PDB file of C-alpha atoms in Angstrom:
ATOM      1  CA  MET A 139      39.978 -65.148  47.223  1.00 65.00           C
ATOM      2  CA  PHE A 140      37.024 -63.198  45.888  1.00 66.00           C
ATOM      3  CA  ASN A 141      38.000 -61.256  42.756  1.00 76.00           C
ATOM      4  CA  LEU A 142      35.519 -58.382  42.329  1.00 77.00           C
ATOM      5  CA  PRO A 143      36.625 -57.176  38.841  1.00 79.00           C
ATOM      6  CA  HIS A 144      36.504 -60.755  37.512  1.00 82.00           C
ATOM      7  CA  PHE A 145      33.045 -61.293  39.054  1.00 84.00           C
ATOM      8  CA  VAL A 146      31.726 -58.048  37.522  1.00 87.00           C
ATOM      9  CA  ALA A 147      33.154 -58.901  34.097  1.00 88.00           C
ATOM     10  CA  ARG A 148      31.599 -62.376  34.151  1.00 88.00           C
ATOM     11  CA  SER A 149      28.275 -60.981  35.344  1.00 89.00           C
ATOM     12  CA  ILE A 150      28.188 -58.449  32.510  1.00 91.00           C
ATOM     13  CA  THR A 151      29.097 -61.173  30.003  1.00 92.00           C
ATOM     14  CA  TYR A 152      26.308 -63.476  31.211  1.00 93.00           C
ATOM     15  CA  LEU A 153      23.870 -60.557  31.224  1.00 94.00           C
ATOM     16  CA  LEU A 154      24.673 -59.641  27.622  1.00 94.00           C
ATOM     17  CA  LEU A 155      24.498 -63.301  26.512  1.00 94.00           C
ATOM     18  CA  SER A 156      21.140 -63.719  28.259  1.00 94.00           C
ATOM     19  CA  LEU A 157      19.839 -60.572  26.581  1.00 94.00           C
ATOM     20  CA  ALA A 158      21.042 -61.785  23.163  1.00 94.00           C
ATOM     21  CA  ALA A 159      19.436 -65.200  23.749  1.00 93.00           C
ATOM     22  CA  PHE A 160      16.147 -63.570  24.722  1.00 92.00           C
ATOM     23  CA  VAL A 161      16.137 -61.335  21.640  1.00 92.00           C
ATOM     24  CA  SER A 162      16.879 -64.370  19.433  1.00 90.00           C
ATOM     25  CA  ILE A 163      14.322 -66.736  20.960  1.00 91.00           C
ATOM     26  CA  PHE A 164      11.431 -64.360  21.614  1.00 90.00           C
ATOM     27  CA  PRO A 165      10.265 -64.095  17.949  1.00 89.00           C
ATOM     28  CA  PHE A 166       9.958 -67.903  17.776  1.00 88.00           C
ATOM     29  CA  PHE A 167       8.133 -67.972  21.099  1.00 91.00           C
ATOM     30  CA  TRP A 168       5.789 -65.215  19.925  1.00 89.00           C
ATOM     31  CA  MET A 169       5.156 -67.065  16.652  1.00 91.00           C
ATOM     32  CA  VAL A 170       4.224 -70.312  18.440  1.00 91.00           C
ATOM     33  CA  VAL A 171       2.056 -68.550  21.023  1.00 91.00           C
ATOM     34  CA  GLY A 172       0.353 -66.453  18.343  1.00 89.00           C
ATOM     35  CA  ALA A 173      -0.570 -69.560  16.352  1.00 90.00           C
ATOM     36  CA  THR A 174      -2.675 -70.731  19.313  1.00 91.00           C
ATOM     37  CA  ASN A 175      -4.592 -67.468  19.726  1.00 89.00           C
ATOM     38  CA  ARG A 176      -7.159 -65.386  17.907  1.00 90.00           C
ATOM     39  CA  SER A 177      -6.221 -62.258  15.971  1.00 86.00           C
ATOM     40  CA  VAL A 178      -7.802 -60.031  18.595  1.00 87.00           C
ATOM     41  CA  ASP A 179      -5.712 -61.691  21.338  1.00 87.00           C
ATOM     42  CA  ILE A 180      -2.544 -61.248  19.303  1.00 86.00           C
ATOM     43  CA  GLY A 181      -3.463 -57.618  18.721  1.00 84.00           C
ATOM     44  CA  ILE A 182      -3.653 -56.853  22.438  1.00 86.00           C
ATOM     45  CA  GLY A 183      -0.309 -58.564  23.053  1.00 81.00           C
ATOM     46  CA  LYS A 184      -1.443 -61.779  24.726  1.00 81.00           C
ATOM     47  CA  ALA A 185       1.714 -63.761  25.462  1.00 82.00           C
ATOM     48  CA  THR A 186       0.182 -66.981  26.802  1.00 86.00           C
ATOM     49  CA  PHE A 187      -0.947 -70.073  24.923  1.00 88.00           C
ATOM     50  CA  GLY A 188      -4.558 -70.140  23.739  1.00 86.00           C
ATOM     51  CA  ASP A 189      -6.958 -72.802  22.463  1.00 87.00           C
ATOM     52  CA  GLN A 190      -7.248 -71.740  18.810  1.00 89.00           C
ATOM     53  CA  LEU A 191      -4.462 -73.853  17.285  1.00 91.00           C
ATOM     54  CA  PHE A 192      -6.737 -76.284  15.450  1.00 92.00           C
ATOM     55  CA  VAL A 193      -9.051 -73.461  14.349  1.00 92.00           C
ATOM     56  CA  ASN A 194      -6.106 -71.546  12.900  1.00 91.00           C
ATOM     57  CA  ALA A 195      -4.812 -74.722  11.255  1.00 93.00           C
ATOM     58  CA  ALA A 196      -8.206 -75.432   9.688  1.00 93.00           C
ATOM     59  CA  ASN A 197      -8.469 -71.856   8.425  1.00 91.00           C
ATOM     60  CA  PHE A 198      -4.978 -72.036   6.931  1.00 92.00           C
ATOM     61  CA  PHE A 199      -5.585 -75.279   5.027  1.00 93.00           C
ATOM     62  CA  ALA A 200      -8.989 -73.978   3.875  1.00 92.00           C
ATOM     63  CA  THR A 201      -7.470 -70.734   2.566  1.00 90.00           C
ATOM     64  CA  VAL A 202      -4.173 -71.938   1.099  1.00 90.00           C
ATOM     65  CA  ASP A 203      -3.282 -74.809  -1.203  1.00 91.00           C
ATOM     66  CA  ALA A 204      -0.592 -75.907   1.244  1.00 91.00           C
ATOM     67  CA  PRO A 205       0.760 -79.003  -0.616  1.00 92.00           C
ATOM     68  CA  ARG A 206       1.283 -76.994  -3.798  1.00 94.00           C
ATOM     69  CA  ILE A 207       3.028 -73.966  -2.276  1.00 94.00           C
ATOM     70  CA  PHE A 208       5.287 -76.084  -0.068  1.00 94.00           C
ATOM     71  CA  TRP A 209       6.147 -78.308  -3.022  1.00 95.00           C
ATOM     72  CA  ASN A 210       7.043 -75.189  -5.045  1.00 93.00           C
ATOM     73  CA  SER A 211       9.275 -73.939  -2.223  1.00 94.00           C
ATOM     74  CA  ALA A 212      10.904 -77.336  -1.700  1.00 94.00           C
ATOM     75  CA  PHE A 213      11.575 -77.846  -5.428  1.00 95.00           C
ATOM     76  CA  ILE A 214      13.141 -74.407  -5.827  1.00 94.00           C
ATOM     77  CA  ALA A 215      15.183 -74.777  -2.634  1.00 94.00           C
ATOM     78  CA  LEU A 216      16.472 -78.254  -3.522  1.00 95.00           C
ATOM     79  CA  VAL A 217      17.330 -77.433  -7.135  1.00 95.00           C
ATOM     80  CA  GLY A 218      18.923 -74.149  -6.095  1.00 94.00           C
ATOM     81  CA  THR A 219      20.957 -75.839  -3.357  1.00 95.00           C
ATOM     82  CA  VAL A 220      22.275 -78.606  -5.607  1.00 95.00           C
ATOM     83  CA  LEU A 221      23.243 -76.256  -8.438  1.00 95.00           C
ATOM     84  CA  THR A 222      24.754 -73.642  -6.133  1.00 95.00           C
ATOM     85  CA  LEU A 223      26.916 -76.179  -4.326  1.00 94.00           C
ATOM     86  CA  ALA A 224      28.017 -77.770  -7.594  1.00 94.00           C
ATOM     87  CA  VAL A 225      29.027 -74.493  -9.253  1.00 94.00           C
ATOM     88  CA  SER A 226      30.332 -72.614  -6.213  1.00 93.00           C
ATOM     89  CA  SER A 227      32.368 -75.503  -4.784  1.00 92.00           C
ATOM     90  CA  LEU A 228      34.015 -76.099  -8.157  1.00 93.00           C
ATOM     91  CA  ALA A 229      34.817 -72.387  -8.379  1.00 93.00           C
ATOM     92  CA  GLY A 230      36.196 -72.256  -4.841  1.00 91.00           C
ATOM     93  CA  TYR A 231      38.285 -75.372  -5.469  1.00 91.00           C
ATOM     94  CA  GLY A 232      39.618 -73.932  -8.710  1.00 90.00           C
ATOM     95  CA  PHE A 233      40.495 -70.562  -7.199  1.00 89.00           C
ATOM     96  CA  GLU A 234      42.543 -72.200  -4.447  1.00 88.00           C
ATOM     97  CA  MET A 235      44.139 -75.095  -6.326  1.00 87.00           C
ATOM     98  CA  PHE A 236      45.061 -73.531  -9.652  1.00 86.00           C
ATOM     99  CA  ARG A 237      47.421 -70.609  -9.814  1.00 84.00           C
ATOM    100  CA  SER A 238      47.424 -67.953 -12.517  1.00 84.00           C
ATOM    101  CA  LYS A 239      48.718 -64.431 -12.936  1.00 84.00           C
ATOM    102  CA  PHE A 240      45.322 -62.765 -12.518  1.00 86.00           C
ATOM    103  CA  ARG A 241      43.792 -65.126  -9.956  1.00 87.00           C
ATOM    104  CA  GLU A 242      43.906 -62.786  -6.957  1.00 89.00           C
ATOM    105  CA  ARG A 243      42.802 -59.766  -8.967  1.00 90.00           C
ATOM    106  CA  ILE A 244      39.779 -61.589 -10.316  1.00 90.00           C
ATOM    107  CA  PHE A 245      38.905 -62.908  -6.867  1.00 90.00           C
ATOM    108  CA  THR A 246      39.243 -59.435  -5.326  1.00 91.00           C
ATOM    109  CA  LEU A 247      36.985 -58.006  -8.025  1.00 91.00           C
ATOM    110  CA  MET A 248      34.410 -60.703  -7.245  1.00 88.00           C
ATOM    111  CA  LEU A 249      34.511 -59.833  -3.553  1.00 88.00           C
ATOM    112  CA  LEU A 250      33.961 -56.174  -4.409  1.00 89.00           C
ATOM    113  CA  LEU A 251      30.759 -57.187  -6.188  1.00 86.00           C
ATOM    114  CA  LEU A 252      29.392 -58.258  -2.783  1.00 85.00           C
ATOM    115  CA  SER A 253      29.108 -54.564  -1.908  1.00 86.00           C
ATOM    116  CA  ILE A 254      26.558 -53.956  -4.683  1.00 87.00           C
ATOM    117  CA  PRO A 255      23.025 -54.179  -3.226  1.00 87.00           C
ATOM    118  CA  PHE A 256      20.654 -56.601  -4.904  1.00 86.00           C
ATOM    119  CA  ALA A 257      18.178 -53.758  -5.485  1.00 86.00           C
ATOM    120  CA  ALA A 258      20.655 -52.226  -7.940  1.00 88.00           C
ATOM    121  CA  LEU A 259      20.884 -55.501  -9.870  1.00 88.00           C
ATOM    122  CA  MET A 260      17.194 -56.317 -10.109  1.00 89.00           C
ATOM    123  CA  VAL A 261      16.343 -54.355 -13.256  1.00 91.00           C
ATOM    124  CA  PRO A 262      19.301 -55.483 -15.426  1.00 91.00           C
ATOM    125  CA  LEU A 263      18.868 -59.026 -14.099  1.00 92.00           C
ATOM    126  CA  PHE A 264      15.175 -59.020 -14.980  1.00 93.00           C
ATOM    127  CA  VAL A 265      15.946 -57.684 -18.482  1.00 93.00           C
ATOM    128  CA  MET A 266      18.480 -60.479 -18.976  1.00 93.00           C
ATOM    129  CA  ILE A 267      16.085 -63.157 -17.705  1.00 92.00           C
ATOM    130  CA  SER A 268      13.338 -61.734 -19.947  1.00 92.00           C
ATOM    131  CA  SER A 269      15.620 -61.811 -22.988  1.00 93.00           C
ATOM    132  CA  PHE A 270      16.157 -65.527 -22.336  1.00 91.00           C
ATOM    133  CA  LYS A 271      12.355 -65.949 -22.038  1.00 90.00           C
ATOM    134  CA  LEU A 272      12.702 -67.509 -18.595  1.00 90.00           C
ATOM    135  CA  VAL A 273      10.257 -65.302 -16.664  1.00 90.00           C
ATOM    136  CA  GLY A 274       7.697 -67.480 -14.906  1.00 88.00           C
ATOM    137  CA  THR A 275       9.989 -70.507 -14.656  1.00 90.00           C
ATOM    138  CA  VAL A 276      11.954 -72.143 -11.866  1.00 90.00           C
ATOM    139  CA  ALA A 277      15.128 -71.429 -13.840  1.00 92.00           C
ATOM    140  CA  ALA A 278      14.460 -67.693 -13.505  1.00 92.00           C
ATOM    141  CA  VAL A 279      14.471 -68.037  -9.712  1.00 93.00           C
ATOM    142  CA  VAL A 280      17.409 -70.404  -9.380  1.00 92.00           C
ATOM    143  CA  LEU A 281      19.954 -69.458 -12.058  1.00 92.00           C
ATOM    144  CA  PRO A 282      20.917 -65.954 -10.795  1.00 90.00           C
ATOM    145  CA  GLY A 283      22.076 -67.426  -7.477  1.00 88.00           C
ATOM    146  CA  ILE A 284      23.992 -70.563  -8.437  1.00 90.00           C
ATOM    147  CA  ALA A 285      27.334 -68.726  -8.672  1.00 88.00           C
ATOM    148  CA  SER A 286      27.120 -67.231  -5.193  1.00 89.00           C
ATOM    149  CA  ILE A 287      30.204 -65.116  -4.468  1.00 90.00           C
ATOM    150  CA  PHE A 288      29.851 -65.688  -0.735  1.00 91.00           C
ATOM    151  CA  ILE A 289      29.696 -69.484  -1.150  1.00 92.00           C
ATOM    152  CA  ILE A 290      32.653 -69.412  -3.560  1.00 93.00           C
ATOM    153  CA  PHE A 291      34.602 -67.417  -0.970  1.00 92.00           C
ATOM    154  CA  TYR A 292      33.520 -69.875   1.729  1.00 90.00           C
ATOM    155  CA  PHE A 293      34.671 -72.909  -0.274  1.00 91.00           C
ATOM    156  CA  ARG A 294      37.957 -71.266  -1.194  1.00 91.00           C
ATOM    157  CA  GLN A 295      38.711 -70.526   2.443  1.00 89.00           C
ATOM    158  CA  ALA A 296      37.760 -74.071   3.440  1.00 88.00           C
ATOM    159  CA  THR A 297      39.915 -75.516   0.639  1.00 88.00           C
ATOM    160  CA  LYS A 298      42.988 -73.923   2.227  1.00 87.00           C
ATOM    161  CA  ALA A 299      42.721 -76.682   4.874  1.00 84.00           C
ATOM    162  CA  PHE A 300      42.532 -79.446   2.254  1.00 83.00           C
ATOM    163  CA  PRO A 301      45.754 -81.487   2.545  1.00 83.00           C
ATOM    164  CA  GLY A 302      47.828 -81.007  -0.594  1.00 80.00           C
ATOM    165  CA  GLU A 303      49.531 -84.368   0.010  1.00 82.00           C
ATOM    166  CA  LEU A 304      46.274 -86.143  -0.864  1.00 83.00           C
ATOM    167  CA  ARG A 305      46.084 -84.298  -4.164  1.00 83.00           C
ATOM    168  CA  ASP A 306      49.734 -85.030  -4.982  1.00 84.00           C
ATOM    169  CA  ALA A 307      49.300 -88.715  -4.119  1.00 86.00           C
ATOM    170  CA  ALA A 308      46.198 -88.921  -6.300  1.00 86.00           C
ATOM    171  CA  ARG A 309      48.092 -87.392  -9.208  1.00 86.00           C
ATOM    172  CA  VAL A 310      50.880 -89.930  -8.762  1.00 87.00           C
ATOM    173  CA  ASP A 311      48.226 -92.668  -8.871  1.00 85.00           C
ATOM    174  CA  GLY A 312      47.042 -91.309 -12.228  1.00 85.00           C
ATOM    175  CA  LEU A 313      43.807 -89.522 -11.269  1.00 87.00           C
ATOM    176  CA  ASN A 314      42.872 -86.448 -13.277  1.00 88.00           C
ATOM    177  CA  GLU A 315      41.548 -83.239 -11.678  1.00 87.00           C
ATOM    178  CA  TRP A 316      37.868 -84.238 -12.029  1.00 89.00           C
ATOM    179  CA  GLN A 317      38.518 -87.587 -10.357  1.00 90.00           C
ATOM    180  CA  ILE A 318      40.473 -85.878  -7.572  1.00 90.00           C
ATOM    181  CA  PHE A 319      37.579 -83.478  -7.005  1.00 90.00           C
ATOM    182  CA  PHE A 320      34.817 -86.091  -6.923  1.00 90.00           C
ATOM    183  CA  TYR A 321      36.652 -89.027  -5.311  1.00 89.00           C
ATOM    184  CA  ILE A 322      38.900 -87.240  -2.800  1.00 88.00           C
ATOM    185  CA  TYR A 323      38.021 -83.572  -2.328  1.00 89.00           C
ATOM    186  CA  LEU A 324      34.250 -83.955  -2.063  1.00 89.00           C
ATOM    187  CA  PRO A 325      34.222 -86.757   0.596  1.00 88.00           C
ATOM    188  CA  THR A 326      37.005 -85.043   2.545  1.00 87.00           C
ATOM    189  CA  MET A 327      35.140 -81.723   2.679  1.00 87.00           C
ATOM    190  CA  ARG A 328      31.740 -83.143   3.666  1.00 87.00           C
ATOM    191  CA  SER A 329      31.543 -80.915   6.758  1.00 87.00           C
ATOM    192  CA  THR A 330      32.069 -77.858   4.564  1.00 88.00           C
ATOM    193  CA  TYR A 331      29.338 -79.075   2.211  1.00 91.00           C
ATOM    194  CA  ALA A 332      26.984 -79.698   5.142  1.00 89.00           C
ATOM    195  CA  ALA A 333      27.406 -76.129   6.391  1.00 89.00           C
ATOM    196  CA  ALA A 334      26.948 -74.788   2.869  1.00 91.00           C
ATOM    197  CA  ILE A 335      23.771 -76.878   2.411  1.00 93.00           C
ATOM    198  CA  ILE A 336      22.201 -75.208   5.453  1.00 91.00           C
ATOM    199  CA  ILE A 337      23.158 -71.706   4.328  1.00 92.00           C
ATOM    200  CA  VAL A 338      22.084 -72.127   0.707  1.00 94.00           C
ATOM    201  CA  PHE A 339      18.896 -74.081   1.450  1.00 94.00           C
ATOM    202  CA  MET A 340      17.735 -71.445   3.936  1.00 92.00           C
ATOM    203  CA  ALA A 341      18.529 -68.653   1.468  1.00 93.00           C
ATOM    204  CA  ASN A 342      16.565 -70.349  -1.323  1.00 93.00           C
ATOM    205  CA  TRP A 343      13.656 -71.370   0.903  1.00 93.00           C
ATOM    206  CA  ASN A 344      13.268 -67.890   2.414  1.00 91.00           C
ATOM    207  CA  ASN A 345      13.919 -65.992  -0.813  1.00 91.00           C
ATOM    208  CA  TYR A 346      11.104 -63.498  -1.257  1.00 91.00           C
ATOM    209  CA  LEU A 347      11.886 -60.479  -3.441  1.00 91.00           C
ATOM    210  CA  TRP A 348      13.280 -62.148  -6.570  1.00 92.00           C
ATOM    211  CA  PRO A 349      10.585 -64.887  -6.794  1.00 92.00           C
ATOM    212  CA  LEU A 350       7.970 -62.136  -6.306  1.00 92.00           C
ATOM    213  CA  ILE A 351       9.333 -60.445  -9.441  1.00 91.00           C
ATOM    214  CA  VAL A 352       9.813 -63.405 -11.777  1.00 92.00           C
ATOM    215  CA  LEU A 353       7.041 -65.814 -10.728  1.00 90.00           C
ATOM    216  CA  ASN A 354       3.919 -64.329 -12.306  1.00 84.00           C
ATOM    217  CA  LYS A 355       1.557 -67.322 -12.175  1.00 86.00           C
ATOM    218  CA  PRO A 356      -0.477 -68.111  -9.011  1.00 85.00           C
ATOM    219  CA  GLU A 357       0.237 -71.836  -9.282  1.00 88.00           C
ATOM    220  CA  GLN A 358       3.992 -71.129  -9.160  1.00 88.00           C
ATOM    221  CA  LYS A 359       3.962 -69.103  -5.942  1.00 91.00           C
ATOM    222  CA  THR A 360       6.110 -70.320  -3.061  1.00 92.00           C
ATOM    223  CA  ALA A 361       5.096 -70.605   0.586  1.00 92.00           C
ATOM    224  CA  THR A 362       6.911 -67.382   1.459  1.00 92.00           C
ATOM    225  CA  LEU A 363       5.029 -65.398  -1.189  1.00 92.00           C
ATOM    226  CA  VAL A 364       1.613 -66.854  -0.383  1.00 92.00           C
ATOM    227  CA  ILE A 365       1.883 -66.512   3.406  1.00 91.00           C
ATOM    228  CA  SER A 366       3.116 -62.926   3.157  1.00 89.00           C
ATOM    229  CA  SER A 367       0.243 -62.090   0.801  1.00 89.00           C
ATOM    230  CA  LEU A 368      -2.238 -63.123   3.536  1.00 87.00           C
ATOM    231  CA  THR A 369      -1.252 -60.018   5.514  1.00 82.00           C
ATOM    232  CA  SER A 370      -2.518 -57.743   2.739  1.00 77.00           C
ATOM    233  CA  SER A 371      -6.189 -58.599   3.288  1.00 74.00           C
ATOM    234  CA  TYR A 372      -8.469 -55.999   4.885  1.00 77.00           C
ATOM    235  CA  THR A 373      -8.788 -57.997   8.120  1.00 80.00           C
ATOM    236  CA  PRO A 374      -5.791 -60.357   8.259  1.00 84.00           C
ATOM    237  CA  ASP A 375      -6.165 -63.469  10.401  1.00 88.00           C
ATOM    238  CA  PHE A 376      -2.867 -63.277  12.305  1.00 89.00           C
ATOM    239  CA  GLY A 377      -3.407 -66.585  14.084  1.00 90.00           C
ATOM    240  CA  MET A 378      -3.756 -68.358  10.747  1.00 91.00           C
ATOM    241  CA  ILE A 379      -0.755 -66.487   9.321  1.00 92.00           C
ATOM    242  CA  LEU A 380       1.448 -67.412  12.279  1.00 92.00           C
ATOM    243  CA  PHE A 381       0.383 -71.050  11.945  1.00 92.00           C
ATOM    244  CA  GLY A 382       1.460 -70.946   8.297  1.00 92.00           C
ATOM    245  CA  THR A 383       4.714 -69.293   9.319  1.00 92.00           C
ATOM    246  CA  ILE A 384       5.436 -72.179  11.682  1.00 93.00           C
ATOM    247  CA  LEU A 385       4.891 -74.671   8.867  1.00 93.00           C
ATOM    248  CA  ALA A 386       7.153 -72.635   6.590  1.00 92.00           C
ATOM    249  CA  THR A 387       9.857 -72.614   9.271  1.00 91.00           C
ATOM    250  CA  LEU A 388       9.869 -76.378   9.892  1.00 92.00           C
ATOM    251  CA  PRO A 389      11.845 -77.496   6.772  1.00 92.00           C
ATOM    252  CA  THR A 390      14.765 -75.177   7.527  1.00 90.00           C
ATOM    253  CA  LEU A 391      14.775 -76.271  11.169  1.00 90.00           C
ATOM    254  CA  ILE A 392      14.790 -79.941  10.140  1.00 91.00           C
ATOM    255  CA  ILE A 393      17.692 -79.379   7.724  1.00 90.00           C
ATOM    256  CA  PHE A 394      19.600 -77.485  10.413  1.00 87.00           C
ATOM    257  CA  PHE A 395      19.158 -80.094  13.140  1.00 87.00           C
ATOM    258  CA  LEU A 396      19.991 -82.957  10.759  1.00 87.00           C
ATOM    259  CA  LEU A 397      23.260 -81.292   9.778  1.00 84.00           C
ATOM    260  CA  GLN A 398      23.948 -79.399  12.999  1.00 80.00           C
ATOM    261  CA  ARG A 399      27.103 -81.291  13.946  1.00 77.00           C
ATOM    262  CA  ARG A 400      28.520 -81.039  10.444  1.00 75.00           C
ATOM    263  CA  PHE A 401      27.520 -77.367  10.345  1.00 74.00           C
ATOM    264  CA  VAL A 402      29.667 -76.556  13.369  1.00 72.00           C
ATOM    265  CA  GLU A 403      32.596 -78.521  11.951  1.00 72.00           C
ATOM    266  CA  GLY A 404      32.195 -76.855   8.574  1.00 67.00           C
ATOM    267  CA  MET A 405      32.096 -73.343   9.999  1.00 66.00           C
ATOM    268  CA  LEU A 406      35.241 -74.138  11.987  1.00 65.00           C
ATOM    269  CA  GLY A 407      36.971 -75.270   8.804  1.00 60.00           C
ATOM    270  CA  ALA A 408      37.253 -78.900   9.836  1.00 52.00           C
ATOM    271  CA  VAL A 409      38.491 -81.336   7.194  1.00 54.00           C
ATOM    272  CA  LYS A 410      37.852 -85.067   7.591  1.00 56.00           C
TER     273      LYS A 410
END
């Protein structure tokens, strides 16, 4: 029997999902199409593929030292990801596994710090980095983010699903807390780590404002900084810029598709 209210509800749901999918995909489509067209075509809103891809690619590699800027981005992203996961996962594990009188109060205070905008922290953070004489180094970019409150919160929530019987059995077998963490917790929570790798790598790779402040040497600039600076010229070549944007997007896409299955499991809190 035809159910009109159910049909209308499903139609509205599919319509909203289709609209959301279009809004999400269109920027990528526009980026790819724009990389194959001239600036003047992009300016008039041409939404079909052109024949300028190789011209834009040649202009990009002639204008930008691509190997250097992508190496800078990759080095910062990889170092930042490794350190952030090491510090934040240990903190999340500790918050969940070890009980103390002030544990919840400290954790609540940390969560409150998430409400402070980064713009309010930039000046004191820059003064602190300057006092350590780290301005112009990779450490200046990476260190402020390795104790990410969001990632600590994420690991603590995921650790709630970690079976306590494994930890108790390991203790009976004589393992200390470090051995339990590295030999049992870390392999068991690999889906959680995979999801965190995607989140942290993307954040480090796409980071723009803080590297713009602390990286003051041209040879240290990342891909994000260099490509965005191309728009400041008097007559920006948008086709070339969009080609560079595609290249800058590829590493995060590769990381995502490599860890996609683990990412879904990790976000669902799966423990294996």
